[in-house]
Coordinates of C-alpha atoms and ligand atoms in Angstrom, one line a residue:
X1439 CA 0.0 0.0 0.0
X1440 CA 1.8 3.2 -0.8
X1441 CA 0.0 6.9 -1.6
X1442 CA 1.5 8.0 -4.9
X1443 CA 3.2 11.5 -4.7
X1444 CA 3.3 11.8 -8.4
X1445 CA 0.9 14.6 -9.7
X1446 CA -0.5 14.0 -12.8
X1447 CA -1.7 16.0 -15.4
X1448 CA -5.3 16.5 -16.3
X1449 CA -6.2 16.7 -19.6
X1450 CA -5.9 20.5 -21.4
X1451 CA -10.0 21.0 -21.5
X1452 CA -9.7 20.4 -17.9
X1453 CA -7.4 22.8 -17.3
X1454 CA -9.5 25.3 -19.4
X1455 CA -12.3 24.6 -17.3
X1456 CA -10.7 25.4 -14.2
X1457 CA -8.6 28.3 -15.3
X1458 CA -12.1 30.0 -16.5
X1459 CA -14.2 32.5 -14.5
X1460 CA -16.4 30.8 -12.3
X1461 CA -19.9 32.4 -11.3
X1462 CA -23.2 32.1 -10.6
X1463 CA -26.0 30.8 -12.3
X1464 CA -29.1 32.6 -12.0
X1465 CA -31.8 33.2 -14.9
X1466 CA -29.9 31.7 -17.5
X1467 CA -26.7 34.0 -16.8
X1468 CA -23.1 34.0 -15.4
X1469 CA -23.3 36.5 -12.5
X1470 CA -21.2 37.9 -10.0
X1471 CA -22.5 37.8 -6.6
X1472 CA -22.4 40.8 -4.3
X1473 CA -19.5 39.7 -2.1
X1474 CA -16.1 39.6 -3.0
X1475 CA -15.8 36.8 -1.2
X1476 CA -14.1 33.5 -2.7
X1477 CA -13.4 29.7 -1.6
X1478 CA -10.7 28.3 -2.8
X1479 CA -10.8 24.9 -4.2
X1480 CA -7.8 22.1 -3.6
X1481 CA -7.1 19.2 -4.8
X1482 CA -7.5 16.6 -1.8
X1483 CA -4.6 14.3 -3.0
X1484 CA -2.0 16.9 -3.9
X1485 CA -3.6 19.8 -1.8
X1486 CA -2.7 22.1 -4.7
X1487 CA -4.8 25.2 -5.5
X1488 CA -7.6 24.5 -8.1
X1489 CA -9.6 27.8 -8.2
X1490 CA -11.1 30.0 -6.6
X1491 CA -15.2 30.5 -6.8
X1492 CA -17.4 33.1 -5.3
X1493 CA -19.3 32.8 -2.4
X1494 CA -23.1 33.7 -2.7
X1495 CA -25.7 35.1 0.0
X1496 CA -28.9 35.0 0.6
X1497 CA -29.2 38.3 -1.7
X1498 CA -28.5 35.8 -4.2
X1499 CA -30.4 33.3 -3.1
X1500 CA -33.4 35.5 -3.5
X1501 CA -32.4 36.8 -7.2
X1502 CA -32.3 33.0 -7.9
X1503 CA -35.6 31.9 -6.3
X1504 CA -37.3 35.1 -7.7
X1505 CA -35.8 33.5 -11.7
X1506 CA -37.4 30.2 -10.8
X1507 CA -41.0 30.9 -9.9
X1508 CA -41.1 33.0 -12.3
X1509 CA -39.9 30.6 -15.3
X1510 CA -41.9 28.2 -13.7
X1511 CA -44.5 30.6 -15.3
X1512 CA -42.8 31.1 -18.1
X1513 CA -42.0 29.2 -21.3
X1514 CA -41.1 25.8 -19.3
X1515 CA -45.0 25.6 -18.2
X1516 CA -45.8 25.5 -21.9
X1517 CA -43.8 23.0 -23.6
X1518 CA -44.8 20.0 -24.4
X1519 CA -44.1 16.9 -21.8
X1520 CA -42.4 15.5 -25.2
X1521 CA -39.9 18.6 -25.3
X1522 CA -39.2 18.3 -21.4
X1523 CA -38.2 14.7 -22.6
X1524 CA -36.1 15.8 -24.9
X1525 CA -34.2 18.5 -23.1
X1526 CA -33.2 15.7 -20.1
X1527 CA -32.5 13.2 -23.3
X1528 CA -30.2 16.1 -24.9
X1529 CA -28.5 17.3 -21.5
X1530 CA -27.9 13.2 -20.9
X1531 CA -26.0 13.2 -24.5
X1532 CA -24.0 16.5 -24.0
X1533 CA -22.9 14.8 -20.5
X1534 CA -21.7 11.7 -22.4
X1535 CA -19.7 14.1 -24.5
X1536 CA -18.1 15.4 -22.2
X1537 CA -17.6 12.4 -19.9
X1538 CA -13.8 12.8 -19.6
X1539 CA -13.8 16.5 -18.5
X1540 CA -16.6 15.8 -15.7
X1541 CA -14.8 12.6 -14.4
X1542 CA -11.6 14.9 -14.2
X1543 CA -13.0 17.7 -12.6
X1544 CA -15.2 15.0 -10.0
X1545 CA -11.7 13.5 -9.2
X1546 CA -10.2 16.6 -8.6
X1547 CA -12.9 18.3 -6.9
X1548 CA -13.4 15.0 -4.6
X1549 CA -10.3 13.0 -4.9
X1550 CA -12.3 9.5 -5.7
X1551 CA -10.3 7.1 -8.1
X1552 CA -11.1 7.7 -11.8
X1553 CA -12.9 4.9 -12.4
X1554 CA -15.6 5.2 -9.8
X1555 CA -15.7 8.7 -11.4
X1556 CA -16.9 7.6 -14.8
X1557 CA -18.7 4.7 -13.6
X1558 CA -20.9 7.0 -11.3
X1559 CA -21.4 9.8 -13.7
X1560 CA -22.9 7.2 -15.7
X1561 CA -24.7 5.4 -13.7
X1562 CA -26.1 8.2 -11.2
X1563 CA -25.7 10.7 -14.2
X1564 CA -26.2 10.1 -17.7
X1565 CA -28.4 7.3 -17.3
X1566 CA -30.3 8.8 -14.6
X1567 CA -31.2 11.7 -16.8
X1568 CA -32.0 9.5 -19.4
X1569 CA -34.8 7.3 -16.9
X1570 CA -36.0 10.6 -15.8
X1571 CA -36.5 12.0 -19.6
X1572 CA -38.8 8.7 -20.4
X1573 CA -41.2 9.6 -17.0
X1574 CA -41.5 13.6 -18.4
X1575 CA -44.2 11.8 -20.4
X1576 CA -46.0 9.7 -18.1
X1577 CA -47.1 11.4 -15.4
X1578 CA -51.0 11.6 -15.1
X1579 CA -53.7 11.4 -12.5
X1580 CA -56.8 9.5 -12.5
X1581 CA -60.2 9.3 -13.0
X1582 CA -62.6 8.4 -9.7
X1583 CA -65.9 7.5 -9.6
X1584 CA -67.4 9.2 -6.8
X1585 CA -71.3 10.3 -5.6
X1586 CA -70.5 13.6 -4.0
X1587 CA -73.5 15.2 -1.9
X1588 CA -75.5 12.3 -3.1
X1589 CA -75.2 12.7 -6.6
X1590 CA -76.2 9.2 -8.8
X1591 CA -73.8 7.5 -10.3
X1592 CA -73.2 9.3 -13.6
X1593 CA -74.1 12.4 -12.4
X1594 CA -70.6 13.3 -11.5
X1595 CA -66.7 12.8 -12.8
X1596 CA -64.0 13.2 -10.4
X1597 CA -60.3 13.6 -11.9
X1598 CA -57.0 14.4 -10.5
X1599 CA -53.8 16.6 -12.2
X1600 CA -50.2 15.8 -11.1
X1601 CA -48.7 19.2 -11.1
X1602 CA -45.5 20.3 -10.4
X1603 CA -44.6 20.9 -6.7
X1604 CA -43.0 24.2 -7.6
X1605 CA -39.7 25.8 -7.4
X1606 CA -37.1 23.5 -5.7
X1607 CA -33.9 24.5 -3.3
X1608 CA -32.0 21.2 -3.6
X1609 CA -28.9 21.1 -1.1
X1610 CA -26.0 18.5 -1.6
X1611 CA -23.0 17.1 -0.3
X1612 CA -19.4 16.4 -1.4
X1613 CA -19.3 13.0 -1.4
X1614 CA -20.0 12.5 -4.9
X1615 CA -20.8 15.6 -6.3
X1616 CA -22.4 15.5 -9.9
X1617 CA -24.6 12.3 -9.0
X1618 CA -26.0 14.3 -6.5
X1619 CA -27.0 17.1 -8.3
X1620 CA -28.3 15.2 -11.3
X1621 CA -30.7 12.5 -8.8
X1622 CA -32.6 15.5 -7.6
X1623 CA -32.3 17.6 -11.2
X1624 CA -33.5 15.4 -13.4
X1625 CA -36.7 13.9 -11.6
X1626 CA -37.1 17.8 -11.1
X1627 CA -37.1 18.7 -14.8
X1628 CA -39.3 16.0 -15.3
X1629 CA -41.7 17.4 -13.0
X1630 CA -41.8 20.8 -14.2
X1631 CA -40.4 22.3 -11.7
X1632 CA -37.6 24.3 -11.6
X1633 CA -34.5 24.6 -9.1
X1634 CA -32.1 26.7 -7.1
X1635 CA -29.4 24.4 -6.4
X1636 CA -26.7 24.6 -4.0
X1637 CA -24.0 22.5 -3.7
X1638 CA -21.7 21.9 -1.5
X1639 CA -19.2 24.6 -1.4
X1640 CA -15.8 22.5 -1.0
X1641 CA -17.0 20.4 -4.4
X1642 CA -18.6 23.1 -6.8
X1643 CA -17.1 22.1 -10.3
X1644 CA -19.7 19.1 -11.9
X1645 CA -22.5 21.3 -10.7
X1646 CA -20.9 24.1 -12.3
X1647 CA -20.5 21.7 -15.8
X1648 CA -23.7 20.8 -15.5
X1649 CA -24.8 24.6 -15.3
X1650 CA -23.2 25.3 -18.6
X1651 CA -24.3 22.2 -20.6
X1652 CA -28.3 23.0 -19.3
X1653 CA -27.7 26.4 -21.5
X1654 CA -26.4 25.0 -23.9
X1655 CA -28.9 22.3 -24.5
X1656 CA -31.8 25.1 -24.4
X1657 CA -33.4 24.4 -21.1
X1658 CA -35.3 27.9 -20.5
X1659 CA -33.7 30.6 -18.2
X1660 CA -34.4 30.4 -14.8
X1661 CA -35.2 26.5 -14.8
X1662 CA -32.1 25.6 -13.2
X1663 CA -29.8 28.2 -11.2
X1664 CA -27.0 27.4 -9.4
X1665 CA -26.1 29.5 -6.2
X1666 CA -22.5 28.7 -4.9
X1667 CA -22.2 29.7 -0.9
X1668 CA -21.3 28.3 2.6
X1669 CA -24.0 25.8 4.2
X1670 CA -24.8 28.1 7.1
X1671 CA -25.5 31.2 5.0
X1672 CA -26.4 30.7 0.9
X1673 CA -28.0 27.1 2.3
X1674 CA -30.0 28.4 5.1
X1675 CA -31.5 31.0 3.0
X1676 CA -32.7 28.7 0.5
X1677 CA -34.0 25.9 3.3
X1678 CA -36.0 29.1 5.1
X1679 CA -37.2 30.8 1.9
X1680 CA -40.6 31.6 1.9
X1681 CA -41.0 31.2 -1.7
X1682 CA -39.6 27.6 -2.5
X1683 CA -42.2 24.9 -2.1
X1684 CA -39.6 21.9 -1.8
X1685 CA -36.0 21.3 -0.5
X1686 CA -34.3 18.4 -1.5
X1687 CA -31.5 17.9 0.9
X1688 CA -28.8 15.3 0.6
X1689 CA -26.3 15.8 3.8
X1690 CA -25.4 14.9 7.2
X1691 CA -28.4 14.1 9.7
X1692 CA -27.5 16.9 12.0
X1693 CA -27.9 19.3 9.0
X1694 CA -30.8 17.2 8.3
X1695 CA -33.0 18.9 11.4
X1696 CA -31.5 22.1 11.1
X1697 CA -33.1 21.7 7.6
X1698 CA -36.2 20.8 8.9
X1699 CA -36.6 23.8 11.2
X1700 CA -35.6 26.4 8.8
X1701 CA -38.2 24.8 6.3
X1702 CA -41.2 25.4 9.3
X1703 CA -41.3 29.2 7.4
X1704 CA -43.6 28.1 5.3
X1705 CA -44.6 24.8 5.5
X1706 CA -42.8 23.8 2.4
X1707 CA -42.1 19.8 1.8
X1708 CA -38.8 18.3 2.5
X1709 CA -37.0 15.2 1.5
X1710 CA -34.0 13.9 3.3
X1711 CA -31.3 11.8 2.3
X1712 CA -29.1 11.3 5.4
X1713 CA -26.7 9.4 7.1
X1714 CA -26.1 5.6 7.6
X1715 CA -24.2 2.9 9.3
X1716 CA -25.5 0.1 7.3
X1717 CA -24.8 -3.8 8.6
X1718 CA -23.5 -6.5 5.8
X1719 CA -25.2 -10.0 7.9
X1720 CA -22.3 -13.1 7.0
X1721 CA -24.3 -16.5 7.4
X1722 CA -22.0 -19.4 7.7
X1723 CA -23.2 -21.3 4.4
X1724 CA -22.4 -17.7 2.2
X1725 CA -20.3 -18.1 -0.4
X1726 CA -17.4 -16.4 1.2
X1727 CA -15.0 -15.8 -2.3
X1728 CA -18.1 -13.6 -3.0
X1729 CA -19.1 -12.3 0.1
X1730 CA -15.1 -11.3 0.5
X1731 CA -14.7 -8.4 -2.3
X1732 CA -18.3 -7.7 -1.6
X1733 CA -18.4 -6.2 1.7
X1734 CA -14.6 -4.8 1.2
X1735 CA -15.9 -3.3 -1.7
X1736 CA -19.6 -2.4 0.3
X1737 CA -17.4 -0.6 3.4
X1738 CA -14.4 1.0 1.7
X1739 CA -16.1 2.5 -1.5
X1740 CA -15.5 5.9 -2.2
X1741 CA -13.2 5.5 0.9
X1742 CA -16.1 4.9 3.0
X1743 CA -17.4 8.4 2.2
X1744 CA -20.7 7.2 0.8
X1745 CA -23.9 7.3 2.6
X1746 CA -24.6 3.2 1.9
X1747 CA -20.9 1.9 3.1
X1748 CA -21.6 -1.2 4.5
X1749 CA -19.4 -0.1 7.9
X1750 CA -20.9 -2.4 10.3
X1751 CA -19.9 -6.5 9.5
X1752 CA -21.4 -9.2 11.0
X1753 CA -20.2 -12.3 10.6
X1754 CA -21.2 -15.8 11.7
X1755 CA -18.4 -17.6 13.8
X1756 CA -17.6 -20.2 11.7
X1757 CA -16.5 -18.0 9.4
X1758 CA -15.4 -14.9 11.4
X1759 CA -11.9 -15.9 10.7
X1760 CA -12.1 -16.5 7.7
X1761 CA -14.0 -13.1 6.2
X1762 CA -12.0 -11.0 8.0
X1763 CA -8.8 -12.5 7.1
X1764 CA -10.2 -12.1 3.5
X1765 CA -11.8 -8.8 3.7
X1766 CA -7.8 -7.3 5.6
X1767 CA -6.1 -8.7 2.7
X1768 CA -7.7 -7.4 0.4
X1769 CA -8.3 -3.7 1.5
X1770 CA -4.4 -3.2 3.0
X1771 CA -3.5 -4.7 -1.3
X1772 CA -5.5 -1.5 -2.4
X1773 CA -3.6 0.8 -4.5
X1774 CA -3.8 4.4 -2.8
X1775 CA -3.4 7.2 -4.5
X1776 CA -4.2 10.4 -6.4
X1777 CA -7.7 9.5 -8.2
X1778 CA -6.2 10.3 -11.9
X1779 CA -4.0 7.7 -11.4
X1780 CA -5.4 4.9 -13.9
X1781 CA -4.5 2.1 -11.4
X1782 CA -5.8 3.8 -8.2
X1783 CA -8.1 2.0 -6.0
X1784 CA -8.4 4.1 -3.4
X1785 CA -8.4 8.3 -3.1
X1786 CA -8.1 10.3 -0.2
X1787 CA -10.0 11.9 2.2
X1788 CA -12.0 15.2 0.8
X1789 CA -10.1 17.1 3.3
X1790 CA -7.5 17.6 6.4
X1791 CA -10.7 18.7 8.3
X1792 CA -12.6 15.0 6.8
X1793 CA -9.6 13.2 7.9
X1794 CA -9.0 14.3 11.2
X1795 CA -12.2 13.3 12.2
X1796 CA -12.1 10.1 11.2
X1797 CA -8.5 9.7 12.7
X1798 CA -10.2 10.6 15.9
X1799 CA -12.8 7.6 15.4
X1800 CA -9.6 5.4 15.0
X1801 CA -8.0 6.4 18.1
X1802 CA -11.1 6.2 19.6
X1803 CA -11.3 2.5 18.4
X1804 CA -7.7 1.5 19.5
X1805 CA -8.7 3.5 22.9
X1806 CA -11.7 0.6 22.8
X1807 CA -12.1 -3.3 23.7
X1808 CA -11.8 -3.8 20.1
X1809 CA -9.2 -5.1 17.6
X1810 CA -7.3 -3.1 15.2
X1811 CA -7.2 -5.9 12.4
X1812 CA -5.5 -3.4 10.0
X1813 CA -4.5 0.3 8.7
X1814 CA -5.7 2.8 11.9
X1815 CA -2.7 5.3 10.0
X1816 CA -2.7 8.4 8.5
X1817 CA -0.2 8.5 5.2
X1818 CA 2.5 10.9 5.6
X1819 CA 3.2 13.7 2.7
X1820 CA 0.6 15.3 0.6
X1821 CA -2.8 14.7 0.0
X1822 CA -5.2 13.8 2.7
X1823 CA -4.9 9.7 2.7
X1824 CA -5.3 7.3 5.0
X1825 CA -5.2 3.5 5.8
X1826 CA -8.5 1.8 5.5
X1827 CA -9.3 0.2 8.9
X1828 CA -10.5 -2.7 10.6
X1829 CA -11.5 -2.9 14.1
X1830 CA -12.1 -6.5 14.8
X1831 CA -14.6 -7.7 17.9
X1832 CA -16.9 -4.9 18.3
X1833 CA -20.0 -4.2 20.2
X1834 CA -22.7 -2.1 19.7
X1835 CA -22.1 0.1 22.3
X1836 CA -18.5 1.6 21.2
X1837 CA -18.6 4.6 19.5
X1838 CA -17.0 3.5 16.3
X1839 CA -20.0 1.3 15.8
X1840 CA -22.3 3.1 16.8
X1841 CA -22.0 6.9 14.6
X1842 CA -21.5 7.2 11.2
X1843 CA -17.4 8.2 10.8
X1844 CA -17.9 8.7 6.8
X1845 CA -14.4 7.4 6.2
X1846 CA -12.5 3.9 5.5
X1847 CA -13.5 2.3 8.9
X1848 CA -14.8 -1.3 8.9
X1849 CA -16.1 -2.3 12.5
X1850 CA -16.6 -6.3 12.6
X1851 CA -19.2 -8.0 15.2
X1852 CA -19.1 -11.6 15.8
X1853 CA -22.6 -13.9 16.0
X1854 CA -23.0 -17.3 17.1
X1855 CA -26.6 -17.2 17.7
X1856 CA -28.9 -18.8 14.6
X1857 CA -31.8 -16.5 16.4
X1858 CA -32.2 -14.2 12.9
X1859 CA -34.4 -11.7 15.4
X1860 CA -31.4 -11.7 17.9
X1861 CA -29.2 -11.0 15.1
X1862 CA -31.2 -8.3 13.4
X1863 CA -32.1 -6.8 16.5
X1864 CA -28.0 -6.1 16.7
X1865 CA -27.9 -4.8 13.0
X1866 CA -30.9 -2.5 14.3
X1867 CA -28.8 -0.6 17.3
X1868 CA -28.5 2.4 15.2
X1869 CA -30.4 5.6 14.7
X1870 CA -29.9 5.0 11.4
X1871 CA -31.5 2.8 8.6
X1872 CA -30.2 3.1 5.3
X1873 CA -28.8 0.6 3.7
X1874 CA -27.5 -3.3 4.4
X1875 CA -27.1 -6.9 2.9
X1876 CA -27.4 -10.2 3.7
X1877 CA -25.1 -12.6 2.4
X1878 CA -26.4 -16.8 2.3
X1879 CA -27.4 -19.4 0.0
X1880 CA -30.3 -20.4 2.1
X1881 CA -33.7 -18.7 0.4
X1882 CA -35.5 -18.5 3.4
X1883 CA -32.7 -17.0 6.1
X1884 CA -32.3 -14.3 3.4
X1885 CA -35.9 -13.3 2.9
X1886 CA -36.8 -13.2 7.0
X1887 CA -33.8 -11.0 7.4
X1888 CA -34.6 -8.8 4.6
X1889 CA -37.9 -8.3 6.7
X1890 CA -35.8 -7.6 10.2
X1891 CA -33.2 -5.1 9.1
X1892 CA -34.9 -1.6 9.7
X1893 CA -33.7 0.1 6.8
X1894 CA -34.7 1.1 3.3
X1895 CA -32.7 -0.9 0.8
X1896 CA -31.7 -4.2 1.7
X1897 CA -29.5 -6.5 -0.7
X1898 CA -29.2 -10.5 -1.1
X1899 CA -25.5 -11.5 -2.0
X1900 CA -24.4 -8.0 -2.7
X1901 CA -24.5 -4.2 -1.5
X1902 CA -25.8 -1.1 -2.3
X1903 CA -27.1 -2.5 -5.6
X1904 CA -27.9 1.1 -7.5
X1905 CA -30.1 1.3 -10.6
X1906 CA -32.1 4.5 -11.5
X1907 CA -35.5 2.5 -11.5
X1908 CA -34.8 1.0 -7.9
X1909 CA -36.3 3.6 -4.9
X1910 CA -33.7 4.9 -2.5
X1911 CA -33.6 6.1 1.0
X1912 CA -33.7 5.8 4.4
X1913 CA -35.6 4.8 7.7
X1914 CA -35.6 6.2 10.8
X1915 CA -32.9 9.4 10.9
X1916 CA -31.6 8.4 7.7
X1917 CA -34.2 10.4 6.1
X1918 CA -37.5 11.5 4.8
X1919 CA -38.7 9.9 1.1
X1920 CA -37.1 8.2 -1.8
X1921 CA -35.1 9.2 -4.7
X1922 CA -35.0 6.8 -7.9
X1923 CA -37.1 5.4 -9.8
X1924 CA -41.1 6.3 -9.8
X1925 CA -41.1 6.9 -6.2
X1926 CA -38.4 9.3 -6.9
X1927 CA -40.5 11.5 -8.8
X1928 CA -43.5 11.8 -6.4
X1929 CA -42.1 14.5 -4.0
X1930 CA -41.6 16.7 -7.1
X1931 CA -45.5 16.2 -7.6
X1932 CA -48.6 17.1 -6.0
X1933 CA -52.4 16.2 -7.1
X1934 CA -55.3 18.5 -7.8
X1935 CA -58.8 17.0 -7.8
X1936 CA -61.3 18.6 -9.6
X1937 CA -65.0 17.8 -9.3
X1938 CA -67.6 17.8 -12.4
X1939 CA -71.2 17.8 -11.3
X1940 CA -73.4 17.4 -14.6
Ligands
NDP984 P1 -23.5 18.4 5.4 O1 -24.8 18.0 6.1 O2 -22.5 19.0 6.3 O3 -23.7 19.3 4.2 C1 -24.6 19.0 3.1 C2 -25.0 20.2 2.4 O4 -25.7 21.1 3.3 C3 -23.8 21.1 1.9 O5 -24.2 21.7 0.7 C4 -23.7 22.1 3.0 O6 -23.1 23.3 2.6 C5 -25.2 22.4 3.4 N1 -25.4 22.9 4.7 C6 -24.6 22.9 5.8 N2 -25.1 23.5 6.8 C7 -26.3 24.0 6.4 C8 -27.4 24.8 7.0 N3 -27.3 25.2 8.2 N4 -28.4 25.1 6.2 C9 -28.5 24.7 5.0 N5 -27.6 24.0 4.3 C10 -26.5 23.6 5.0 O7 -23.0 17.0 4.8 P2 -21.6 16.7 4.1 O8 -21.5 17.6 2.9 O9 -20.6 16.7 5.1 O10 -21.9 15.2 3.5 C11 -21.7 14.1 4.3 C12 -23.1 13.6 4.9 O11 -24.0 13.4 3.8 C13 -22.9 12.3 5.5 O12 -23.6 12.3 6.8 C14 -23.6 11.3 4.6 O13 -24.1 10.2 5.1 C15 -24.7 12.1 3.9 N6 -25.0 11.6 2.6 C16 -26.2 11.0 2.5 C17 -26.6 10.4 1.3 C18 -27.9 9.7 1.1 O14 -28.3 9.5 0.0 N7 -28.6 9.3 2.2 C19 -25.7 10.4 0.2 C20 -24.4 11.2 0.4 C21 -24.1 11.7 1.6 P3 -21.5 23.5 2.8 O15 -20.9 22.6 1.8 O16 -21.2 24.9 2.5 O17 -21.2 23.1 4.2

């Protein structure tokens, strides 16, 4: 394991990008905001100096919110549902063409390895706008037969619209920054409804691609505007504004109900994509060359930075040895280094900030009953990389399995008990309930577990399986609603009814 020092080179349309003058978005136009304040943007695995981008205010937030109720007026309320299709289609195609510079700027903004790059702006990108363009021209209500006020039956007709929801303050994290823009922007556009977006400020680059390509494919002004800005100030002048009708927030819990509280304004409708610390369930009979790169894979993806990392491993006892052998030898092989690399596994942390906090979960681990099985080390020069971890032998009353750390740390819990409700009861000690998988040949085992675990996607033989058509989210304080698929679309949605008495 060894963190590459060499810094390569992006490619020259990358560079462009990052040399050019980055604004805001707002009605269809780069803009300046107000202050001359800037962030400056660095590479996590060299720590050089990207760029600098402004730093917009709740002045801005308004100008932006003001553009998007009243395009949502505008030309986008008149074109066809077939034209909406065809605007997500076109901005999936220009995406496609310009694959290489958003991977680039996605491993530079975030540090992930190049190939997770590409694969998710596929995946969560391209082909997410593309599943989103085919609902623009499905989405219908129904007719009810109904006997209001003691009408006869014929006498009346009852139907209901689907409308768009409104104008949209979508809020999003750094953990993988373009996928998160496009799963709330594209069931958005197919909506109707428009959007203020603003991402988060360490990681503003995809969202500032995407910006660019949505002109250039034609959407209207004012349908998507990007507002760049710290959390506490640009973010909680969007949650609290009295004229957006949804936020869709993708973040940390904590920010989660301050969300929630600035939202109380005006009543508007929130969805929450939160936290996790999601259990991977090892049953004795599993097939353990699968389960082994499955649940490495399922904790130390995007180093562990990603919502669905399957952090918490149980494993039966007559395998414990074995998986965890398995699982340490594979993620201490993993080739560590800067995400352009083309044979890097895994990138660094997205900053020293990031990094310290998960090093202070590792020393509270060692400080713990548990084992360190492996890594528990920061990497010395540049860049903000560390080991990924494995703490052998935990309970569900240490810290490090207990909170989310959001970083390459695999805690590992031993059961012996063929109770599946004892067992899921463990995987259940968590306010959260996102994710999980349980991993066994045996049909039934798999199916009752699937019914125990308390959380929102639950996988057989795999993790965090991730399609556009398969609903997303989480239980308890991992969040309010679903993203993907048709469930996806509802919270951009609401239903009129409309009575006919003849
Ligand atoms: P944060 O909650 O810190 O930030 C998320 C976004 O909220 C950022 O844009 C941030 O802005 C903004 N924000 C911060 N404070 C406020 C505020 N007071 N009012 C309004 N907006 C605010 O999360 P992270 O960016 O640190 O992301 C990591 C978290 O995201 C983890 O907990 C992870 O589990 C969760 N996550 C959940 C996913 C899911 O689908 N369930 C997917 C990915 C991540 P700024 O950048 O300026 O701080």
């Amino acid at each position: 394991m060894n963190a590459a020092a060499e810094i390569i080179t992006p490619s020259q349309e990358t560079q462009d990008f990052l040399a050019r003058k980055h604004q805001l978005l707002i009605n269809g136009e780069w803009v300046d905001p107000a202050s001359q304040e800037r962030t400056d943007i660095h590479d996590p695995a060299t720590e050089a100096f990207l760029a600098s981008v402004p730093v917009g205010g709740p002045e801005e937030v308004d100008r932006a919110v003001a553009a998007a109720r009243a395009a949502l007026k505008g030309e986008w309320s008149k074109i066809t549902t077939h034209e909406r299709s065809r605007l997500i289609w076109r901005l999936a195609d220009e995406l496609e063409a310009h694959l290489n510079l958003a991977t680039e700027l996605e491993v530079l903004d975030n540090g992930m390895p190049r190939s997770i790059a590409t694969y998710a702006i596929a995946a969560a990108g391209i082909n997410h706008l593309r599943y989103y363009a085919g609902w623009a021209t499905k989405i219908h209500g129904q007719t009810i037969p109904v006997s209001p006020g003691g009408a006869q039956n014929g006498e009346t007709l009852t139907y209901t619209q689907r409308e768009p929801i409104g104008v949209v303050g979508a809020i999003t994290p750094w953990n993988a920054p373009l996928p998160m823009v496009v799963l709330k922007l594209a069931p958005c556009l197919a909506a109707g409804c428009t959007m203020v977006l603003k991402p988060a400020e360490i990681t503003p680059f995809s969202a500032l691609l995407l910006g660019e390509l949505s002109r250039k494919v034609g959407i209207p002004p004012g349908v998507f505007n990007i507002v760049l800005g710290h959390g506490s100030e640009a973010g909680a002048a969007l949650a609290a504004h009295d004229d957006v009708d949804k936020i869709a927030f993708t973040g940390s819990t904590e920010v989660g109900k301050i969300i929630l509280k600035q939202a109380a304004s005006n009543l508007k409708k929130v969805t929450l994509e939160l936290g996790g610390k999601s259990p991977v369930v090892v049953f004795p009979d599993a097939d353990i060359e699968r389960v082994i790169p499955g649940a490495t894979r399922g904790a130390f993806f995007l180093q562990g930075q990603n919502c669905m990392a399957g952090t918490r491993l149980f494993v039966h006892d007559d395998v414990y040895d074995q998986v965890v052998e398995g699982v340490a030898a594979m993620a201490t092989a993993f080739k560590i280094g800067p995400g352009l690399a083309p044979d890097t596994e895994m990138g660094p942390l997205i900053s020293a900030a990031q990094r310290d906090t998960v090093m202070g979960y590792v020393e509270a681990g060692k400080a713990s009953e548990a084992d360190l099985v492996c890594g528990g080390e920061t990497l010395s020069g540049k860049g903000y990389f560390m080991q990924p971890t494995i703490f052998g032998q935990t309970t569900m009353d240490m810290k490090i399995a207990k909170e989310e750390i959001f970083g390459p740390v695999l805690c590992v819990q031993k059961f012996g008990d063929s109770d599946l409700e004892a067992i899921a009861a463990e995987t259940n000690k968590t306010i959260y309930g996102l994710s999980g998988s349980v991993w066994t040949r045996d049909i039934s085992v798999a199916h009752k577990m699937v019914n125990l675990i308390d959380s929102g996607q639950v996988a057989i033989n795999c993790h965090a399986a991730v399609d556009s058509a398969i609903p997303f989210g989480g239980n308890r304080q991992s969040g309010w609603g679903r993203e993907f698929g048709q469930e996806g679309l509802e919270p951009y949605l609401k239903t009129k009814s409309t009575t006919v008495m003849f």
